[in-house]
Tab-separated table of C-alpha atoms in Angstrom:
chain	number	residue	atom	x	y	z
A	27	MET	CA	6.333	10.115	-10.818
A	28	ARG	CA	8.388	7.001	-10.264
A	29	HIS	CA	9.432	4.800	-7.386
A	30	PHE	CA	12.820	5.966	-6.040
A	31	GLY	CA	12.655	8.686	-8.271
A	32	HIS	CA	13.779	10.877	-5.114
A	33	ILE	CA	17.548	9.164	-5.673
A	34	THR	CA	19.780	10.370	-8.167
A	35	PRO	CA	20.094	8.309	-11.361
A	36	GLU	CA	23.625	7.394	-10.939
A	37	VAL	CA	22.584	5.723	-7.495
A	38	ARG	CA	18.984	4.040	-9.497
A	39	GLU	CA	21.881	2.892	-12.440
A	40	ARG	CA	24.102	1.030	-9.590
A	41	LEU	CA	20.648	-0.362	-8.011
A	42	PHE	CA	18.651	-1.526	-10.748
A	43	HIS	CA	18.937	-4.018	-13.382
A	44	GLN	CA	15.386	-2.610	-14.814
A	45	GLU	CA	14.503	0.648	-13.463
A	46	PRO	CA	11.253	1.218	-11.965
A	47	CYS	CA	8.383	3.202	-14.991
A	48	VAL	CA	7.353	6.671	-14.788
A	49	PHE	CA	3.484	7.442	-13.884
A	50	THR	CA	1.119	9.734	-13.544
A	51	ALA	CA	-2.525	9.770	-11.889
A	52	ASP	CA	-3.468	9.131	-15.385
A	53	SER	CA	-1.821	5.826	-15.957
A	54	PRO	CA	-4.264	2.810	-16.436
A	55	ALA	CA	-5.734	1.235	-13.334
A	56	ARG	CA	-3.483	-1.720	-13.006
A	57	VAL	CA	-0.336	-0.085	-12.738
A	58	LEU	CA	-1.507	2.782	-10.618
A	59	ALA	CA	-3.155	0.067	-8.074
A	60	SER	CA	0.788	-2.419	-7.808
A	61	ALA	CA	2.623	1.520	-7.660
A	62	LEU	CA	0.428	2.503	-4.392
A	63	GLY	CA	3.411	1.266	-2.565
A	64	ALA	CA	3.247	3.038	1.262
A	65	THR	CA	0.142	4.886	1.398
A	66	LEU	CA	0.937	7.233	3.924
A	67	TYR	CA	-2.146	8.782	5.914
A	68	SER	CA	-2.162	12.326	7.123
A	69	PRO	CA	-5.015	14.049	9.704
A	70	ALA	CA	-7.030	16.835	7.410
A	71	THR	CA	-6.328	18.950	10.116
A	72	ARG	CA	-2.721	19.537	9.529
A	73	GLN	CA	-2.278	23.586	9.012
A	74	LYS	CA	0.808	22.766	6.773
A	75	LEU	CA	-0.449	20.111	4.737
A	76	ALA	CA	0.166	21.220	1.831
A	77	ASP	CA	4.051	21.864	3.028
A	78	ASP	CA	3.731	17.684	4.262
A	79	ILE	CA	2.816	16.990	1.021
A	80	VAL	CA	5.712	18.547	-1.015
A	81	LYS	CA	7.873	17.531	1.435
A	82	GLN	CA	6.819	13.540	1.511
A	83	THR	CA	6.960	13.705	-2.202
A	84	GLY	CA	10.481	14.224	-2.316
A	85	ARG	CA	11.065	11.761	0.274
A	86	GLY	CA	9.694	8.923	-2.152
A	87	VAL	CA	6.124	8.664	-0.860
A	88	VAL	CA	3.981	8.149	-4.124
A	89	SER	CA	0.502	8.034	-2.461
A	90	MET	CA	-1.211	9.942	0.427
A	91	VAL	CA	-4.829	9.916	2.206
A	92	LEU	CA	-5.774	13.016	3.911
A	93	CYS	CA	-8.403	11.704	6.449
A	94	LEU	CA	-11.166	12.789	7.786
A	95	GLU	CA	-12.134	9.862	9.831
A	96	ASP	CA	-10.779	8.360	12.847
A	97	SER	CA	-7.635	10.197	12.978
A	98	ILE	CA	-9.637	13.628	13.976
A	99	ASP	CA	-12.719	14.284	16.257
A	100	ASP	CA	-16.014	14.744	15.550
A	101	ALA	CA	-16.206	18.243	16.350
A	102	GLU	CA	-12.991	19.213	13.970
A	103	VAL	CA	-14.676	17.721	11.121
A	104	PRO	CA	-15.908	21.012	9.444
A	105	ASP	CA	-12.904	22.695	9.940
A	106	ALA	CA	-10.648	19.667	8.413
A	107	GLU	CA	-12.667	20.443	5.244
A	108	GLU	CA	-12.400	23.727	4.726
A	109	ASN	CA	-8.326	23.299	5.524
A	110	LEU	CA	-8.390	20.468	3.216
A	111	VAL	CA	-9.878	22.863	0.711
A	112	ARG	CA	-7.693	25.652	1.524
A	113	GLN	CA	-4.525	23.306	1.290
A	114	PHE	CA	-5.372	21.885	-2.134
A	115	ASN	CA	-5.731	24.712	-3.454
A	116	ASP	CA	-2.442	26.002	-2.371
A	117	LEU	CA	-0.846	23.009	-3.767
A	118	ALA	CA	-2.895	23.682	-7.349
A	119	GLU	CA	-1.008	26.891	-7.279
A	120	ARG	CA	2.637	25.931	-6.271
A	121	CYS	CA	2.912	22.568	-7.819
A	122	PRO	CA	2.666	20.572	-11.432
A	123	GLU	CA	0.152	17.599	-10.666
A	124	THR	CA	3.211	15.233	-12.039
A	125	GLU	CA	5.304	16.766	-9.024
A	126	LEU	CA	2.971	15.276	-6.079
A	127	PRO	CA	1.969	11.869	-5.393
A	128	LEU	CA	-1.710	10.128	-5.877
A	129	LEU	CA	-3.718	11.714	-2.890
A	130	PHE	CA	-7.397	10.476	-1.925
A	131	ILE	CA	-9.615	11.993	0.806
A	132	ARG	CA	-10.694	9.426	3.468
A	133	VAL	CA	-14.228	10.629	4.076
A	134	ARG	CA	-17.243	9.902	6.537
A	135	ALA	CA	-20.503	9.993	4.763
A	136	PRO	CA	-20.786	9.636	0.860
A	137	GLU	CA	-22.648	13.401	1.109
A	138	GLN	CA	-19.445	14.533	1.630
A	139	ILE	CA	-18.150	13.355	-1.750
A	140	PRO	CA	-20.073	15.499	-3.998
A	141	ASP	CA	-19.561	18.258	-1.616
A	142	LEU	CA	-15.905	18.190	-1.317
A	143	VAL	CA	-15.346	17.608	-5.362
A	144	GLY	CA	-17.815	20.895	-5.825
A	145	ARG	CA	-15.270	22.985	-3.191
A	146	LEU	CA	-12.461	21.720	-4.382
A	147	GLY	CA	-13.437	23.773	-8.053
A	148	SER	CA	-10.016	23.368	-10.392
A	149	ALA	CA	-8.195	22.029	-7.939
A	150	VAL	CA	-9.910	18.689	-8.129
A	151	ARG	CA	-7.248	18.008	-10.998
A	152	LEU	CA	-4.776	16.754	-7.883
A	153	LEU	CA	-7.374	14.342	-6.645
A	154	SER	CA	-7.346	10.511	-7.491
A	155	GLY	CA	-10.451	9.714	-5.487
A	156	PHE	CA	-11.875	8.564	-1.675
A	157	VAL	CA	-11.492	6.405	0.377
A	158	LEU	CA	-14.305	4.498	2.158
A	159	PRO	CA	-14.498	3.413	5.836
A	160	LYS	CA	-16.215	0.517	7.289
A	161	PHE	CA	-16.853	-0.797	3.917
A	162	THR	CA	-20.130	-3.542	3.805
A	163	GLU	CA	-22.417	-3.758	0.632
A	164	GLU	CA	-25.207	-1.702	2.470
A	165	ARG	CA	-22.562	1.201	3.818
A	166	GLY	CA	-20.828	0.587	0.107
A	167	ILE	CA	-23.270	1.532	-2.672
A	168	PRO	CA	-24.228	4.846	-1.592
A	169	PHE	CA	-20.247	5.675	-1.280
A	170	LEU	CA	-19.944	4.109	-4.907
A	171	GLU	CA	-23.101	5.922	-6.464
A	172	ALA	CA	-21.944	9.545	-5.069
A	173	LEU	CA	-18.066	8.759	-6.070
A	174	THR	CA	-19.579	8.184	-9.603
A	175	ALA	CA	-21.993	10.682	-9.379
A	176	SER	CA	-19.095	13.425	-8.351
A	177	GLU	CA	-16.623	12.482	-11.432
A	178	ALA	CA	-19.300	12.785	-13.651
A	179	ALA	CA	-19.888	16.081	-12.781
A	180	SER	CA	-15.968	17.078	-12.205
A	181	GLY	CA	-14.627	15.171	-15.661
A	182	ARG	CA	-12.338	13.769	-13.201
A	183	ARG	CA	-11.402	10.385	-13.086
A	184	LEU	CA	-11.980	9.747	-9.258
A	185	PHE	CA	-11.104	6.106	-7.729
A	186	ALA	CA	-11.975	4.185	-4.371
A	187	MET	CA	-10.576	2.258	-1.734
A	188	PRO	CA	-12.617	0.974	0.147
A	189	VAL	CA	-11.378	-0.111	3.656
A	190	LEU	CA	-12.395	-3.510	4.833
A	191	GLU	CA	-12.810	-3.050	8.727
A	192	SER	CA	-16.143	-3.357	9.650
A	193	PRO	CA	-17.444	-6.202	12.827
A	194	ASP	CA	-19.830	-8.059	10.977
A	195	LEU	CA	-16.793	-8.872	8.417
A	196	LEU	CA	-14.799	-10.289	11.574
A	197	TYR	CA	-17.367	-12.224	13.491
A	198	ARG	CA	-17.420	-15.987	11.891
A	199	GLU	CA	-21.458	-15.951	11.856
A	200	SER	CA	-21.955	-13.014	9.739
A	201	ARG	CA	-18.453	-13.343	7.894
A	202	ALA	CA	-19.229	-14.696	4.443
A	203	GLU	CA	-22.308	-13.331	3.563
A	204	THR	CA	-21.044	-10.135	4.442
A	205	LEU	CA	-17.885	-10.884	2.171
A	206	ALA	CA	-20.303	-12.086	-0.859
A	207	GLY	CA	-21.465	-8.404	-0.302
A	208	ILE	CA	-18.597	-6.705	-0.447
A	209	PHE	CA	-17.911	-8.632	-3.237
A	210	ARG	CA	-21.557	-8.075	-5.365
A	211	ALA	CA	-20.445	-3.957	-4.473
A	212	VAL	CA	-16.925	-3.810	-5.655
A	213	ASP	CA	-17.720	-6.168	-8.823
A	214	LYS	CA	-20.177	-3.690	-9.336
A	215	TYR	CA	-18.236	-0.410	-9.488
A	216	ARG	CA	-15.205	-2.431	-10.400
A	217	ASP	CA	-13.871	0.308	-13.101
A	218	ARG	CA	-13.706	2.299	-10.361
A	219	VAL	CA	-11.913	0.296	-7.340
A	220	LEU	CA	-8.495	0.608	-7.114
A	221	ALA	CA	-7.837	-1.215	-4.081
A	222	LEU	CA	-9.144	-2.939	-1.368
A	223	ARG	CA	-7.589	-1.864	2.415
A	224	LEU	CA	-7.801	-3.873	5.293
A	225	GLY	CA	-8.770	-2.190	8.507
A	226	VAL	CA	-6.659	-4.366	11.169
A	227	THR	CA	-6.798	-1.908	14.079
A	228	ASP	CA	-10.455	-1.922	14.173
A	229	PHE	CA	-10.534	-5.922	13.768
A	230	CYS	CA	-8.524	-5.881	16.706
A	231	SER	CA	-10.541	-3.379	18.487
A	232	ALA	CA	-13.809	-5.456	18.448
A	233	TYR	CA	-11.858	-7.986	20.557
A	234	GLY	CA	-9.968	-5.306	23.219
A	235	LEU	CA	-6.980	-6.915	21.357
A	236	ARG	CA	-3.672	-5.132	19.818
A	237	ARG	CA	-0.479	-6.528	18.627
A	238	ALA	CA	2.985	-5.551	20.661
A	239	PRO	CA	5.646	-4.058	18.120
A	240	ASP	CA	7.394	-7.376	17.976
A	241	MET	CA	4.219	-9.539	16.611
A	242	THR	CA	2.871	-9.352	13.003
A	243	ALA	CA	-0.946	-9.080	11.980
A	244	TYR	CA	-0.676	-12.525	11.194
A	245	ASP	CA	0.533	-13.504	14.983
A	246	VAL	CA	-3.109	-12.425	15.769
A	247	GLN	CA	-4.782	-15.816	14.459
A	248	ILE	CA	-8.752	-14.155	14.643
A	249	VAL	CA	-7.006	-11.132	12.258
A	250	ALA	CA	-4.827	-13.865	10.042
A	251	SER	CA	-8.118	-15.665	9.691
A	252	VAL	CA	-9.672	-12.873	8.120
A	253	ILE	CA	-7.022	-11.767	5.617
A	254	ALA	CA	-6.681	-15.423	4.662
A	255	ASP	CA	-10.644	-15.185	3.901
A	256	VAL	CA	-10.681	-11.464	2.162
A	257	VAL	CA	-7.785	-12.415	-0.026
A	258	ASN	CA	-9.632	-16.109	-0.931
A	259	VAL	CA	-12.720	-13.719	-1.699
A	260	LEU	CA	-11.903	-10.682	-2.889
A	261	GLY	CA	-8.004	-11.242	-3.662
A	262	ARG	CA	-8.238	-14.003	-6.337
A	263	ALA	CA	-6.002	-14.357	-9.768
A	264	ASP	CA	-8.366	-15.504	-12.023
A	265	GLY	CA	-9.632	-12.200	-13.005
A	266	THR	CA	-12.427	-11.707	-10.617
A	267	GLY	CA	-9.956	-10.082	-7.851
A	268	PHE	CA	-8.650	-7.084	-6.325
A	269	THR	CA	-5.612	-5.476	-5.257
A	270	VAL	CA	-5.379	-6.015	-1.505
A	271	THR	CA	-2.897	-3.888	0.708
A	272	GLY	CA	-1.365	-4.601	3.487
A	273	PRO	CA	-2.476	-3.452	7.117
A	274	VAL	CA	-1.152	-0.572	9.300
A	275	TRP	CA	1.898	-1.102	11.300
A	276	GLU	CA	1.434	1.202	14.548
A	277	TYR	CA	4.943	1.346	15.823
A	278	PHE	CA	7.503	4.019	15.036
A	279	ARG	CA	9.410	4.583	17.974
A	280	VAL	CA	11.360	1.909	20.227
A	281	GLN	CA	9.310	0.080	22.682
A	282	GLU	CA	10.153	-2.141	25.455
A	283	ARG	CA	11.298	-5.762	23.929
A	284	MET	CA	10.110	-9.262	25.218
A	285	PHE	CA	11.991	-10.767	22.177
A	286	LYS	CA	15.003	-11.759	20.202
A	287	PRO	CA	15.331	-8.725	17.129
A	288	GLN	CA	13.990	-10.614	14.283
A	289	LEU	CA	16.182	-9.238	11.479
A	290	ARG	CA	18.951	-11.628	10.990
A	291	ARG	CA	22.694	-10.297	10.763
A	292	SER	CA	23.919	-12.169	7.485
A	293	PRO	CA	22.037	-9.714	4.672
A	294	PHE	CA	24.088	-6.782	6.470
A	295	SER	CA	27.518	-6.271	5.732
A	296	PRO	CA	29.591	-4.658	8.219
A	297	GLU	CA	29.334	-1.283	6.962
A	298	ALA	CA	25.542	-1.812	7.099
A	299	GLU	CA	25.509	-3.040	10.853
A	300	ASP	CA	24.614	0.515	11.799
A	301	LEU	CA	21.684	0.526	9.616
A	302	ARG	CA	20.498	-3.007	11.318
A	303	ASP	CA	20.855	-1.061	14.878
A	304	ALA	CA	19.217	1.511	13.825
A	305	LEU	CA	16.266	-0.715	12.171
A	306	ILE	CA	16.089	-3.006	15.619
A	307	GLU	CA	16.012	0.036	17.684
A	308	HIS	CA	13.046	1.728	15.985
A	309	ASP	CA	10.819	-1.652	15.976
A	310	MET	CA	11.306	-1.592	11.996
A	311	ASP	CA	12.344	-5.269	12.576
A	312	GLY	CA	9.100	-6.270	13.054
A	313	LEU	CA	7.671	-4.209	10.282
A	314	LEU	CA	9.845	-5.790	7.620
A	315	ARG	CA	8.664	-9.075	8.977
A	316	GLU	CA	4.913	-8.368	9.068
A	317	ILE	CA	5.699	-6.879	4.911
A	318	SER	CA	7.376	-9.928	3.508
A	319	LEU	CA	4.054	-12.061	5.392
A	320	ASP	CA	1.643	-9.532	3.612
A	321	ARG	CA	3.623	-10.398	0.102
A	322	THR	CA	3.415	-14.257	0.880
A	323	ASN	CA	-0.363	-13.627	1.729
A	324	GLY	CA	-1.315	-12.018	-1.181
A	325	LEU	CA	-1.154	-8.756	0.158
A	326	GLN	CA	0.383	-5.672	-2.008
A	327	GLY	CA	1.381	-2.289	-0.455
A	328	LYS	CA	0.687	-0.672	3.201
A	329	THR	CA	-1.241	1.557	5.070
A	330	CYS	CA	1.344	3.654	6.911
A	331	ILE	CA	1.019	6.273	9.622
A	332	HIS	CA	4.489	7.667	9.947
A	333	PRO	CA	7.335	8.709	6.942
A	334	SER	CA	9.738	6.527	8.382
A	335	HIS	CA	7.396	2.841	7.083
A	336	VAL	CA	7.725	4.388	3.732
A	337	ALA	CA	11.170	3.141	2.848
A	338	PRO	CA	10.853	-0.466	4.081
A	339	VAL	CA	7.531	-1.193	1.907
A	340	HIS	CA	9.554	0.226	-1.176
A	341	ALA	CA	12.652	-1.694	-0.781
A	342	LEU	CA	10.609	-4.688	-0.004
A	343	SER	CA	8.595	-4.316	-2.641
A	344	VAL	CA	11.336	-4.063	-5.445
A	345	VAL	CA	11.429	-7.309	-7.680
A	346	SER	CA	14.687	-9.533	-6.960
A	347	HIS	CA	16.858	-10.311	-10.295
A	348	GLU	CA	16.127	-13.888	-9.595
A	349	GLU	CA	12.458	-13.673	-9.080
A	350	PHE	CA	12.921	-11.658	-12.162
A	351	SER	CA	14.601	-14.539	-14.119
A	352	ASP	CA	11.984	-17.030	-12.817
A	353	ALA	CA	9.078	-15.345	-14.365
A	354	GLN	CA	10.751	-14.416	-17.535
A	355	ASP	CA	11.468	-18.038	-18.164
A	356	ILE	CA	7.730	-19.128	-16.789
A	357	LEU	CA	6.299	-16.528	-19.613
A	358	ARG	CA	8.039	-17.260	-22.603
A	359	PRO	CA	5.770	-17.886	-25.617
A	360	GLU	CA	7.229	-20.950	-25.964
A	361	ARG	CA	6.393	-22.166	-23.061
A	362	GLY	CA	2.403	-21.861	-23.839
A	363	GLY	CA	1.389	-25.631	-23.534
A	364	GLY	CA	3.431	-26.055	-19.815
A	365	GLY	CA	5.763	-28.218	-18.302
A	366	VAL	CA	8.382	-28.128	-15.856
A	367	LEU	CA	12.224	-25.844	-16.157
A	368	ARG	CA	14.777	-25.715	-13.611
A	369	SER	CA	15.491	-22.190	-12.839
A	370	ALA	CA	18.481	-20.153	-14.282
A	371	TYR	CA	19.711	-19.867	-10.221
A	372	THR	CA	19.495	-23.979	-11.079
A	373	ASN	CA	18.190	-23.988	-7.249
A	374	LYS	CA	14.011	-24.225	-7.513
A	375	MET	CA	12.217	-26.044	-10.007
A	376	ASN	CA	9.576	-23.908	-12.249
A	377	GLU	CA	6.300	-24.968	-13.106
A	378	VAL	CA	4.701	-22.865	-16.296
A	379	LYS	CA	0.963	-23.347	-15.708
A	380	PRO	CA	0.789	-22.972	-11.629
A	381	HIS	CA	3.145	-20.378	-11.789
A	382	ARG	CA	2.178	-18.482	-14.425
A	383	ALA	CA	-0.359	-16.032	-12.266
A	384	TRP	CA	2.624	-15.408	-9.677
A	385	ALA	CA	4.815	-14.565	-12.523
A	386	GLU	CA	2.196	-12.162	-14.438
A	387	ARG	CA	2.448	-10.601	-11.044
A	388	THR	CA	5.656	-10.282	-10.450
A	389	ILE	CA	6.466	-8.858	-13.950
A	390	GLN	CA	3.445	-6.365	-12.687
A	391	ARG	CA	5.503	-5.130	-9.758
A	392	ALA	CA	8.689	-5.395	-11.605
A	393	GLU	CA	7.384	-2.306	-13.783
A	394	VAL	CA	6.587	-0.039	-11.234
A	395	PHE	CA	8.999	-0.550	-8.545
A	396	GLY	CA	12.090	-2.120	-10.813
A	397	VAL	CA	14.094	-4.978	-11.079
A	398	ALA	CA	17.201	-5.055	-8.861
A	399	ASN	CA	20.507	-5.505	-9.891
A	400	GLN	CA	21.965	-9.450	-9.106
A	401	ASP	CA	24.243	-8.249	-6.873
A	402	ILE	CA	21.821	-6.164	-5.125
A	403	GLY	CA	19.496	-6.831	-2.134
A	404	PHE	CA	16.953	-5.050	0.287
A	405	VAL	CA	19.831	-3.598	2.507
A	406	GLU	CA	21.067	-1.555	-0.410
A	407	LEU	CA	17.911	-0.450	-1.614
A	408	LEU	CA	16.622	0.342	1.929
A	409	ALA	CA	19.408	2.781	2.773
A	410	ALA	CA	19.216	4.218	-1.194
A	411	GLY	CA	15.699	4.813	-0.237
A	412	ILE	CA	16.115	6.310	3.347
A	413	PRO	CA	16.039	10.001	2.629
A	414	ASP	CA	18.995	11.733	4.198
């Protein structure tokens, strides 16, 4: 699989200075963590789940979570598990593994992990891992132990994606110790933890809040403070950190709007004005702003609950030609001793030692999402990525 693999080679050649790499579910963890992109959630109760997965693969989705937790009613869990096993076996018969996205199952309890792995049988080859809800040190260790045992029993490499959404993480009096405990847990199982996901909807729920479509998670100050602390403790670039993904965007249809659109006209050519209007009409301008703020605040990828969110996330994940140029200059071997240099675009200062970690992350993102040609911006990437 590859990002933008659903568009034609001719279009990719026009868009990219460096095309996104090809990767598989067996690629190194560092590649997969960067490549998650827009992770699309789907309830495990869907009767045509296998068809949905195949369809979304053709629309550019490279990672999906099949949910047995909050997206379904408690009474539906047994039927959802049965349906999930049936749909996996259907996929195993119909599709080669290389033609499917990374598939994860969001479970409720640790004992579901070995149970589902056993029931999947040979179809477990399509499974990349499990999403672990309401993760804390106390709750999380049994999940991670179950995943490790199931991996050994099945012979299939399985990753964990813990969801950070517990009230203990939100409350000021317990946040520091909760974060320290989460770090102890994920550090112990570092090789199995692919990424950490933020459950911002649960954070808001603890205070009876819900952000409007013209507000981002960063406008909700209590949520923004948690994101900052999570990145501070768990997202460091010194080798101790993990990939932390952006929170879900809840909206996908037009809502009543209080504030002016957040999407300027200047990036859009006259030919692309219809695209701008469509994005605003469906509240995508707020999503685009939140994606940009995610990146600025150290988050990568995003949880998505609607297919229309995938293309914006991926378009804004592509490395610009300018970013790539700066990163390459900073990482040149002869610059190992540090120093300051003017960027090739002659519009900024590149300070080699302070900017090195940023440059390394940028080159990693360039590997999986590609580098845009010099005259290509997010509008062209977005327009190309939206399925017909």
